[in-house]
PDB file of C-alpha atoms in Angstrom:
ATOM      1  CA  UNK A 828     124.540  92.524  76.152  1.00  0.00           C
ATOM      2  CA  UNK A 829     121.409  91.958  78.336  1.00  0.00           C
ATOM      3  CA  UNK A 830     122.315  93.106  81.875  1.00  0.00           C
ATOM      4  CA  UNK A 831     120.443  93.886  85.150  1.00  0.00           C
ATOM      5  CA  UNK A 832     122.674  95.958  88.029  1.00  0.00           C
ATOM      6  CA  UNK A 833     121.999  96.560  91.750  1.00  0.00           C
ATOM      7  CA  UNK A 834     122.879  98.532  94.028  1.00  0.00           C
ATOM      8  CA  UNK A 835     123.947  99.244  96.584  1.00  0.00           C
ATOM      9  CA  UNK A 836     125.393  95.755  97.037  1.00  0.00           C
ATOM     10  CA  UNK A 837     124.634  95.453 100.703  1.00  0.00           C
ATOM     11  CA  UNK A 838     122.177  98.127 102.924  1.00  0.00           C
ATOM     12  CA  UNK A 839     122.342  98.173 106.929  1.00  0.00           C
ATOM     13  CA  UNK A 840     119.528 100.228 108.335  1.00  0.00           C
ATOM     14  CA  UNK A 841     117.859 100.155 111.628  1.00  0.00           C
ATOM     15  CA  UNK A 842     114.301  98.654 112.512  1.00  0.00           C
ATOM     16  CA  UNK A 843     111.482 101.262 111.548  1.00  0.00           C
ATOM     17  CA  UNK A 844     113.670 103.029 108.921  1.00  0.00           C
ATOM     18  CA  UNK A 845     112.688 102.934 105.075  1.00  0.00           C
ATOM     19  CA  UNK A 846     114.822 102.430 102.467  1.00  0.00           C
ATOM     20  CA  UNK A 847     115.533 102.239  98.395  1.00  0.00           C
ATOM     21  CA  UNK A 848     116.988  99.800  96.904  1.00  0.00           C
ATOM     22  CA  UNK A 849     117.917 100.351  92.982  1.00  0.00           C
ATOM     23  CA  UNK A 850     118.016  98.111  89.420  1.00  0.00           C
ATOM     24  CA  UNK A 851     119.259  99.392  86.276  1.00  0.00           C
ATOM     25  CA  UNK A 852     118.272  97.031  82.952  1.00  0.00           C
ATOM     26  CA  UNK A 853     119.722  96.992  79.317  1.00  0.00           C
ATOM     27  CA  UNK A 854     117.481  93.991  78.616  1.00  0.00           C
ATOM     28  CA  UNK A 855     115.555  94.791  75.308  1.00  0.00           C
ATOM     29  CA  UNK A 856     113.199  93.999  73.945  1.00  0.00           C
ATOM     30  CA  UNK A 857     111.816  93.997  78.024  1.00  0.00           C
ATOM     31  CA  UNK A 858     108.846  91.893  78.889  1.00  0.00           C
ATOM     32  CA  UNK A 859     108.182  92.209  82.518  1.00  0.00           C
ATOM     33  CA  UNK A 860     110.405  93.147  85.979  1.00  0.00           C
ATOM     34  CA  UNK A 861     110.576  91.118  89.495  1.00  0.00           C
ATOM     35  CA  UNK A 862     111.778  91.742  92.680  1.00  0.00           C
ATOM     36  CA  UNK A 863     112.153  88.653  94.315  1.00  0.00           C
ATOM     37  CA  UNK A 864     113.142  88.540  98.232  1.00  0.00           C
ATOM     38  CA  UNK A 865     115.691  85.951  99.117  1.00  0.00           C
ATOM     39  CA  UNK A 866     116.094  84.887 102.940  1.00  0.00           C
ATOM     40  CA  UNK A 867     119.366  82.961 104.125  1.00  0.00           C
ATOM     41  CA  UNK A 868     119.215  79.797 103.639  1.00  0.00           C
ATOM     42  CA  UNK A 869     115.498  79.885 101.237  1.00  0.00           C
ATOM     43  CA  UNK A 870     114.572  79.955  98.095  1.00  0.00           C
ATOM     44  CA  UNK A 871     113.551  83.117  95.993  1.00  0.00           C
ATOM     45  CA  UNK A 872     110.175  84.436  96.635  1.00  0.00           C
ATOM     46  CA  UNK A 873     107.932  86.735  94.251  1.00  0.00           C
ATOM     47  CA  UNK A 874     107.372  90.245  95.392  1.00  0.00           C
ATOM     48  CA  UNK A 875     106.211  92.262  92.709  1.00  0.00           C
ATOM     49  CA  UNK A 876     105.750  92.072  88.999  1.00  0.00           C
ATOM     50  CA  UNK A 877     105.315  94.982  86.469  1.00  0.00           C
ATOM     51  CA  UNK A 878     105.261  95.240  83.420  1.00  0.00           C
ATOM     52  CA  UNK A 879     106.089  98.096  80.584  1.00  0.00           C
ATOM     53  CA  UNK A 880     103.026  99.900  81.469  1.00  0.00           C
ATOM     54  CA  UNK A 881     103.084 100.117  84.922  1.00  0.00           C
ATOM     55  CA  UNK A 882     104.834 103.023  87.136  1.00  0.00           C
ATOM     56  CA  UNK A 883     104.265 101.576  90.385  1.00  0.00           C
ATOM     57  CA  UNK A 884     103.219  98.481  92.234  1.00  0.00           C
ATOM     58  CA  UNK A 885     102.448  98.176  95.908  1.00  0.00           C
ATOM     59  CA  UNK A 886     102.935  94.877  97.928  1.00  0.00           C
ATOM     60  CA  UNK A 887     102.192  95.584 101.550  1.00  0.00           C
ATOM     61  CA  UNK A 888     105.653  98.031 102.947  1.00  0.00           C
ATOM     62  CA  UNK A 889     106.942  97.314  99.580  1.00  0.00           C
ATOM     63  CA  UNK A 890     106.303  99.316  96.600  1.00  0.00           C
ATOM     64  CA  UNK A 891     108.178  98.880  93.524  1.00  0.00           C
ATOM     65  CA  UNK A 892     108.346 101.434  90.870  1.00  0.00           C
ATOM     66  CA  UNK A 893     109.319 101.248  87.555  1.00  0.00           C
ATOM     67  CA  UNK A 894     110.353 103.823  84.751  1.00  0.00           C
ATOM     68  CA  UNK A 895     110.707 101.824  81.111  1.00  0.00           C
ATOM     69  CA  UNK A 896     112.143 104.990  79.277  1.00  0.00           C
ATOM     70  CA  UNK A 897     115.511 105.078  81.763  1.00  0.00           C
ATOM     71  CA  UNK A 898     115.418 101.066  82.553  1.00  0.00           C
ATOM     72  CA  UNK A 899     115.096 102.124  85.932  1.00  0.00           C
ATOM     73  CA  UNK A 900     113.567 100.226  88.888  1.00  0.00           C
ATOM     74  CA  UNK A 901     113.349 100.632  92.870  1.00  0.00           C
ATOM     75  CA  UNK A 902     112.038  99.247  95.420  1.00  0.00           C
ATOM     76  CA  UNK A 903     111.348 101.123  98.484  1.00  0.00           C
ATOM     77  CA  UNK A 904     110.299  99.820 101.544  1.00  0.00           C
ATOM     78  CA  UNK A 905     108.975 101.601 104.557  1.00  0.00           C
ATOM     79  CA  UNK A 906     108.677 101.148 108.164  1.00  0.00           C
ATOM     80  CA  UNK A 907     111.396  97.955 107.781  1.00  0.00           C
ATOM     81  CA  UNK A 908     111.252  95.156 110.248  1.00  0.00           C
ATOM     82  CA  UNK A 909     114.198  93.150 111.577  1.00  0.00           C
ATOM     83  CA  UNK A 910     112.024  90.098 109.018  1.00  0.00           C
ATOM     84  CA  UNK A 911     112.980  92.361 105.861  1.00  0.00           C
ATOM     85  CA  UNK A 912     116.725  91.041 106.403  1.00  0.00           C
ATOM     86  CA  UNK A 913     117.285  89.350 103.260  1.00  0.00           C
ATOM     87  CA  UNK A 914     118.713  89.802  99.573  1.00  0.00           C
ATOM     88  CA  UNK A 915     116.519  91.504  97.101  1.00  0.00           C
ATOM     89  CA  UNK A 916     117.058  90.246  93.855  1.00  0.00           C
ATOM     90  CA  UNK A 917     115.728  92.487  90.517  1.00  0.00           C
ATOM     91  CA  UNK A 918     114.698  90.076  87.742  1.00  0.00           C
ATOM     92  CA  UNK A 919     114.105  91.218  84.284  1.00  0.00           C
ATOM     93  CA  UNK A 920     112.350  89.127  81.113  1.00  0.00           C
ATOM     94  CA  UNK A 921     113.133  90.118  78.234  1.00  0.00           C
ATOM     95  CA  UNK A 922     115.015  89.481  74.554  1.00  0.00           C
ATOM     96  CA  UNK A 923     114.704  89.280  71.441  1.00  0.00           C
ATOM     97  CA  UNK A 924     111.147  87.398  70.309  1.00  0.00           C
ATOM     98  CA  UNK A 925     112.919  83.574  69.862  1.00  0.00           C
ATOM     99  CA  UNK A 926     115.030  83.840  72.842  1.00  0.00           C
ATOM    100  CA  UNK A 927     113.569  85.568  75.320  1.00  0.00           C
ATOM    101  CA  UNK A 928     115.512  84.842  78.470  1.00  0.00           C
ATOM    102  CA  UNK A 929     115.030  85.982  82.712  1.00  0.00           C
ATOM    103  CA  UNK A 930     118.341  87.792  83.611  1.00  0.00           C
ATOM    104  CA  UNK A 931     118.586  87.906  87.198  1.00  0.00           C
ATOM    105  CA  UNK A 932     120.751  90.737  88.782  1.00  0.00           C
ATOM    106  CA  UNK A 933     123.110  89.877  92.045  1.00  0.00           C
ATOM    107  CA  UNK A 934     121.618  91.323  94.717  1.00  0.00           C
ATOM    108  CA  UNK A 935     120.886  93.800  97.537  1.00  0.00           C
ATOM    109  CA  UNK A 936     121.932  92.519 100.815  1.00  0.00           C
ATOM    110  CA  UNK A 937     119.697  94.298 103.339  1.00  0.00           C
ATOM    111  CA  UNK A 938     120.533  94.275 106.900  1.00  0.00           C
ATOM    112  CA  UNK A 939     117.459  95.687 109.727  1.00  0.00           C
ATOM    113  CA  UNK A 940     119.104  96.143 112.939  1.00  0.00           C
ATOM    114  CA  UNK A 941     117.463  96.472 115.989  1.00  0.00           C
TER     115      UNK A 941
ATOM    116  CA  UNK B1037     100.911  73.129 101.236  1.00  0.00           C
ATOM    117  CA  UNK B1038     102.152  72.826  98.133  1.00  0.00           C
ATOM    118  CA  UNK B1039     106.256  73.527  97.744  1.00  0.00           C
ATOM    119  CA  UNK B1040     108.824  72.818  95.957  1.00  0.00           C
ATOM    120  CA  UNK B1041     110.809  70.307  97.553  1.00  0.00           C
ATOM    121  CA  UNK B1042     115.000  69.668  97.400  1.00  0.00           C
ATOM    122  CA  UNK B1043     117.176  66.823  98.759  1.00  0.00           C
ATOM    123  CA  UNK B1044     119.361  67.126 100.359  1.00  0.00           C
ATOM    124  CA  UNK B1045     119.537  70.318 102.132  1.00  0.00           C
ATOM    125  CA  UNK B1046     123.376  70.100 102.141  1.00  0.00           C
ATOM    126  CA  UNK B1047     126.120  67.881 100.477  1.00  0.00           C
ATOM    127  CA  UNK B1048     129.510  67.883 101.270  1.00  0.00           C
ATOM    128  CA  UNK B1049     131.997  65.775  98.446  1.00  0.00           C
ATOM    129  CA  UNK B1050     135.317  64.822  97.638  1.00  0.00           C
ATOM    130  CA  UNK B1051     136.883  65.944  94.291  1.00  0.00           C
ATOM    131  CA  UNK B1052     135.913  63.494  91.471  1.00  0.00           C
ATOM    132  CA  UNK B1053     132.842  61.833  93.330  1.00  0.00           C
ATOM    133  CA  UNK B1054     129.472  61.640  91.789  1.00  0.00           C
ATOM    134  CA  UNK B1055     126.899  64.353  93.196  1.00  0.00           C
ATOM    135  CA  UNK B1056     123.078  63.401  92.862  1.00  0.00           C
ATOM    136  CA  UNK B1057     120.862  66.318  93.491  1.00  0.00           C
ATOM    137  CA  UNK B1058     116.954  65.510  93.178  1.00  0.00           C
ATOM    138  CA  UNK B1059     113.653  67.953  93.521  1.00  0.00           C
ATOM    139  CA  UNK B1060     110.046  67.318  93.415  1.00  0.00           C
ATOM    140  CA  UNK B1061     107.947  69.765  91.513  1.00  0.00           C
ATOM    141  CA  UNK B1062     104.507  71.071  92.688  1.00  0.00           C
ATOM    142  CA  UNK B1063     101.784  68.658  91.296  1.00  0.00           C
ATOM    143  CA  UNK B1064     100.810  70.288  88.552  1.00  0.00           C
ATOM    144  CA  UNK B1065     103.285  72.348  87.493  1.00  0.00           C
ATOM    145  CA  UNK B1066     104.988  71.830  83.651  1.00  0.00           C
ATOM    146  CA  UNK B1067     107.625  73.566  83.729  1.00  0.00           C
ATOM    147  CA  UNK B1068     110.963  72.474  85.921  1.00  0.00           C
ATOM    148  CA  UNK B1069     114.235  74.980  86.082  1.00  0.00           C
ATOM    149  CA  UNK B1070     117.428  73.909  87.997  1.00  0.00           C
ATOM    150  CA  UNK B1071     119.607  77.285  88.874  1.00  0.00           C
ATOM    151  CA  UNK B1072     122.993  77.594  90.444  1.00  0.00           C
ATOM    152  CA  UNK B1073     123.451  80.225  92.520  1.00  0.00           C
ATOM    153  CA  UNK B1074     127.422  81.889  93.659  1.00  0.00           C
ATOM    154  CA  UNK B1075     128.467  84.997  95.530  1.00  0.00           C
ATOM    155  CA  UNK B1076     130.234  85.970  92.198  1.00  0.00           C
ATOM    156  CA  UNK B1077     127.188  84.695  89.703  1.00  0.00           C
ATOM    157  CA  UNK B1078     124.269  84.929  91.334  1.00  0.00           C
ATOM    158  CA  UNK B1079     121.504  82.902  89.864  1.00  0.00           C
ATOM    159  CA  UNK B1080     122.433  81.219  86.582  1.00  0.00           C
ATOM    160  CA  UNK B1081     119.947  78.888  84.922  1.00  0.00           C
ATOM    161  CA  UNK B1082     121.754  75.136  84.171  1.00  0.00           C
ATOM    162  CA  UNK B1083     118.512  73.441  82.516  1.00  0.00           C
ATOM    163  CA  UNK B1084     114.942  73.390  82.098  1.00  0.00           C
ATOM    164  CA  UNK B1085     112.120  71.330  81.358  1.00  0.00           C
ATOM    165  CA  UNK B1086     108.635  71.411  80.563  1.00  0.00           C
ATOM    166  CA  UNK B1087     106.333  68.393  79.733  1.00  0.00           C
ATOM    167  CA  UNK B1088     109.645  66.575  81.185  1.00  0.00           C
ATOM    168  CA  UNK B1089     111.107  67.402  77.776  1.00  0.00           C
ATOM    169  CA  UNK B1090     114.312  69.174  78.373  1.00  0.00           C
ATOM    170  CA  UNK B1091     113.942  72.698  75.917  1.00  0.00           C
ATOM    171  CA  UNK B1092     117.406  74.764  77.297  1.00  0.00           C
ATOM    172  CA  UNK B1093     120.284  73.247  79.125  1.00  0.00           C
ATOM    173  CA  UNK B1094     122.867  75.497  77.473  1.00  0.00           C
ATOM    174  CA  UNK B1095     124.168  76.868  81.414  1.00  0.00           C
ATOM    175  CA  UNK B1096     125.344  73.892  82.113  1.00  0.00           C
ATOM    176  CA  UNK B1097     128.724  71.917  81.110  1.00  0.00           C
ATOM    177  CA  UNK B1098     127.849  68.994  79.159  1.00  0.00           C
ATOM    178  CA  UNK B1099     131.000  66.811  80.021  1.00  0.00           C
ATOM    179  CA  UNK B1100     130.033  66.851  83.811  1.00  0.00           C
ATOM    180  CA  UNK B1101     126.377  67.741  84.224  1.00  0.00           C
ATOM    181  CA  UNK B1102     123.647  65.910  83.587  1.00  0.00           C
ATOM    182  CA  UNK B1103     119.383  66.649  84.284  1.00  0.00           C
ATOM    183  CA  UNK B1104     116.952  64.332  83.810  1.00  0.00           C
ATOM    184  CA  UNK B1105     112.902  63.935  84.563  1.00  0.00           C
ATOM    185  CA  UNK B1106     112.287  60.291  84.743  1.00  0.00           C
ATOM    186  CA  UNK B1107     109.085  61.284  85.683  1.00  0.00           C
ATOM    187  CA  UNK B1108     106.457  64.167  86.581  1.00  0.00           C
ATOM    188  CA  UNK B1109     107.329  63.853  90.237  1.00  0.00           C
ATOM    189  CA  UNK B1110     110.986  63.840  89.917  1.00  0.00           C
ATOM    190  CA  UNK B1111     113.722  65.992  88.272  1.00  0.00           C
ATOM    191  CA  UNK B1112     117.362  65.111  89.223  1.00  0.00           C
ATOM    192  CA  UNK B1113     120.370  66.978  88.753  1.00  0.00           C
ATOM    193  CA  UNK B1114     123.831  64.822  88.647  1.00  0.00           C
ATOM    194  CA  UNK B1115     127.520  65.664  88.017  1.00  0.00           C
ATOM    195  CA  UNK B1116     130.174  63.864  88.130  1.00  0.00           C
ATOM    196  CA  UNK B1117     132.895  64.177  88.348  1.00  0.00           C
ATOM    197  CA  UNK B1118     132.255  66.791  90.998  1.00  0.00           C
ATOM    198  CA  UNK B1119     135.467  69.815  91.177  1.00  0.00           C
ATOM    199  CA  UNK B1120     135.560  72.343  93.825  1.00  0.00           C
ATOM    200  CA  UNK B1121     134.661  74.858  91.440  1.00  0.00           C
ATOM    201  CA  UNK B1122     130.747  73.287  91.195  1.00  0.00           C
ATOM    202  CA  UNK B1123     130.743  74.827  95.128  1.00  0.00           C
ATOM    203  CA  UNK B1124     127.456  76.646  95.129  1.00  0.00           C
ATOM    204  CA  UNK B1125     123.812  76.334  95.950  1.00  0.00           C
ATOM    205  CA  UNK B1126     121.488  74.476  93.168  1.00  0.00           C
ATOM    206  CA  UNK B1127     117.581  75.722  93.079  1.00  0.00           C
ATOM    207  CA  UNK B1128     115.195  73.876  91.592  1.00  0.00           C
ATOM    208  CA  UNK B1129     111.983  75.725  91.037  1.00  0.00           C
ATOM    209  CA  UNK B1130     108.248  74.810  89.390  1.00  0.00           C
ATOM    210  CA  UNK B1131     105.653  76.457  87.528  1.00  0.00           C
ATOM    211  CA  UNK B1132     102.969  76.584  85.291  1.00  0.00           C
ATOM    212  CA  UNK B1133     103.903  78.025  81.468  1.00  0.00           C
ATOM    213  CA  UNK B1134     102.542  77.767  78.073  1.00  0.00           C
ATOM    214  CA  UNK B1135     103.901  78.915  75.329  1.00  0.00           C
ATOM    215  CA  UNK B1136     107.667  78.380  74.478  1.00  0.00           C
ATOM    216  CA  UNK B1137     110.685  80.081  76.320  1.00  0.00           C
ATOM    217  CA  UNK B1138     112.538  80.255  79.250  1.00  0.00           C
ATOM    218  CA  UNK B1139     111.359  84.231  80.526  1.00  0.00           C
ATOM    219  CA  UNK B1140     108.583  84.366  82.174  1.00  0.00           C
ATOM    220  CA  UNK B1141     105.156  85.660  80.941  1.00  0.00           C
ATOM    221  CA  UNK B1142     102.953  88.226  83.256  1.00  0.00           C
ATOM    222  CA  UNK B1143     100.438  85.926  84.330  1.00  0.00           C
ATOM    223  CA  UNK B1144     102.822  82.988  85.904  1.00  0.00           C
ATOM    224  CA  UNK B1145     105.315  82.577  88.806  1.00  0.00           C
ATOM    225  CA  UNK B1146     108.533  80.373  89.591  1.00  0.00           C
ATOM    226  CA  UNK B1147     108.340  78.948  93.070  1.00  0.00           C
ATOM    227  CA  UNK B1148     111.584  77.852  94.459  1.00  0.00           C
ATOM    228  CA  UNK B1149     113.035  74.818  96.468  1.00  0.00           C
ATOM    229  CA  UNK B1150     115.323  75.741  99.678  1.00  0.00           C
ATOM    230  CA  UNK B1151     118.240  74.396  97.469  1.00  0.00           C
ATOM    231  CA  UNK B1152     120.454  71.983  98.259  1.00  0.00           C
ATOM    232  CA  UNK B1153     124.088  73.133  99.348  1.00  0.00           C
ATOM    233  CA  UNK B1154     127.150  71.853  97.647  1.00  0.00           C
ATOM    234  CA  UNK B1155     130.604  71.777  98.882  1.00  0.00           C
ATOM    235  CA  UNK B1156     133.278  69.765  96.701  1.00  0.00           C
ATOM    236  CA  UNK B1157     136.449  69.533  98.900  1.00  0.00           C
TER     237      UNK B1157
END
């Protein structure tokens, strides 16, 4: 069964610290990963997208990283800001050829205190 | 600035009422997806549409749930009769795809409404 996990299900930190956050696929045949941010209240909104072929991608003080042989994904962001306060939602396309499909995973809940 | 737009913002029902939820697509855009989103779910994908031709709208329970696109401007979500289990936020979100398929290729992006909240009391 396709799948895409999180964790840790909710992060505090405080303002200025980094952090990882951490997606684990079994989508296969896999087409492409996103990270999508996810204020209260908002829609999803694109962060990053990579693809089989790409280790890392860089989005301002995000930087997402991916490793297709484990079905591994992080993203890490540094110096937070009390505005990174959101959900961080791992995305993965994928499936077989006719049915490809966009399994969505549940969620990071990332708290930046001040 | 082009967005995705959703009305309304929030909706608050009795049990058994009819629940109209509408969106307006970026001009432009083909492709329309309609997504409800729970604590214990997360996002799950109802329905979508591109060309205003629905292709996938195997999420969604057919006795109660209905999506439509009278038009390219206007893609409405409806069920009815509403239960307190439909409590969630629905997204409705644009973009432009070719090809078949409800994933995403590389090259294209899903922008997102602010999703209208429903509570079914």
């Amino acid at each position: 069964k396709n799948q895409v996990e999180q964790s840790p299900q909710s992060l505090i930190i405080l303002e200025g610290k980094n952090c990882t956050l951490q997606c684990n696929y079994t989508v296969s045949p896999f087409s492409n990963l996103r990270w999508y941010k996810q204020d209260t209240g908002r829609g999803p909104v694109s962060l990053t997208i990579m693809t089989f072929s790409e280790n890392t991608k860089s989005n301002g003080r995000y930087t997402a990283t991916l490793d297709a042989d484990t079905k591994q994904s992080s993203l890490h962001i540094t110096a937070s800001q009390l505005s990174d306060s959101a959900s961080y939602i791992c995305v993965v396309s994928g499936g077989p050829g006719n049915n490809r499909k966009l399994i969505w995973g549940l969620g990071t809940s990332l708290a930046v205190n001040p | 600035d082009a967005r995705v737009t959703q009305t309304p913002r929030d909706k608050v029902t009795e049990m058994g009422q009819e629940v109209t939820m509408r969106c307006q697509p970026i001009l432009g855009h083909n492709t329309v997806f309609w997504y409800r989103q729970t604590m214990m779910q997360g996002l799950e994908l109802l329905a979508y549409f591109r060309n205003r031709a629905p292709l996938d709208d195997s999420g969604m329970p057919k006795d109660r749930f209905s999506a439509e696109m009278p038009d390219a401007t206007l893609a409405t979500l409806k069920i009815q009769p509403s239960e307190p289990r439909d409590s969630a936020v629905y997204f409705c979100a644009s973009g432009l795809i070719t090809g078949t398929g409800v994933a995403l290729p590389m090259n294209t992006e899903a922008f997102f409404g602010q999703g209208t909240r429903l509570t079914v009391v």
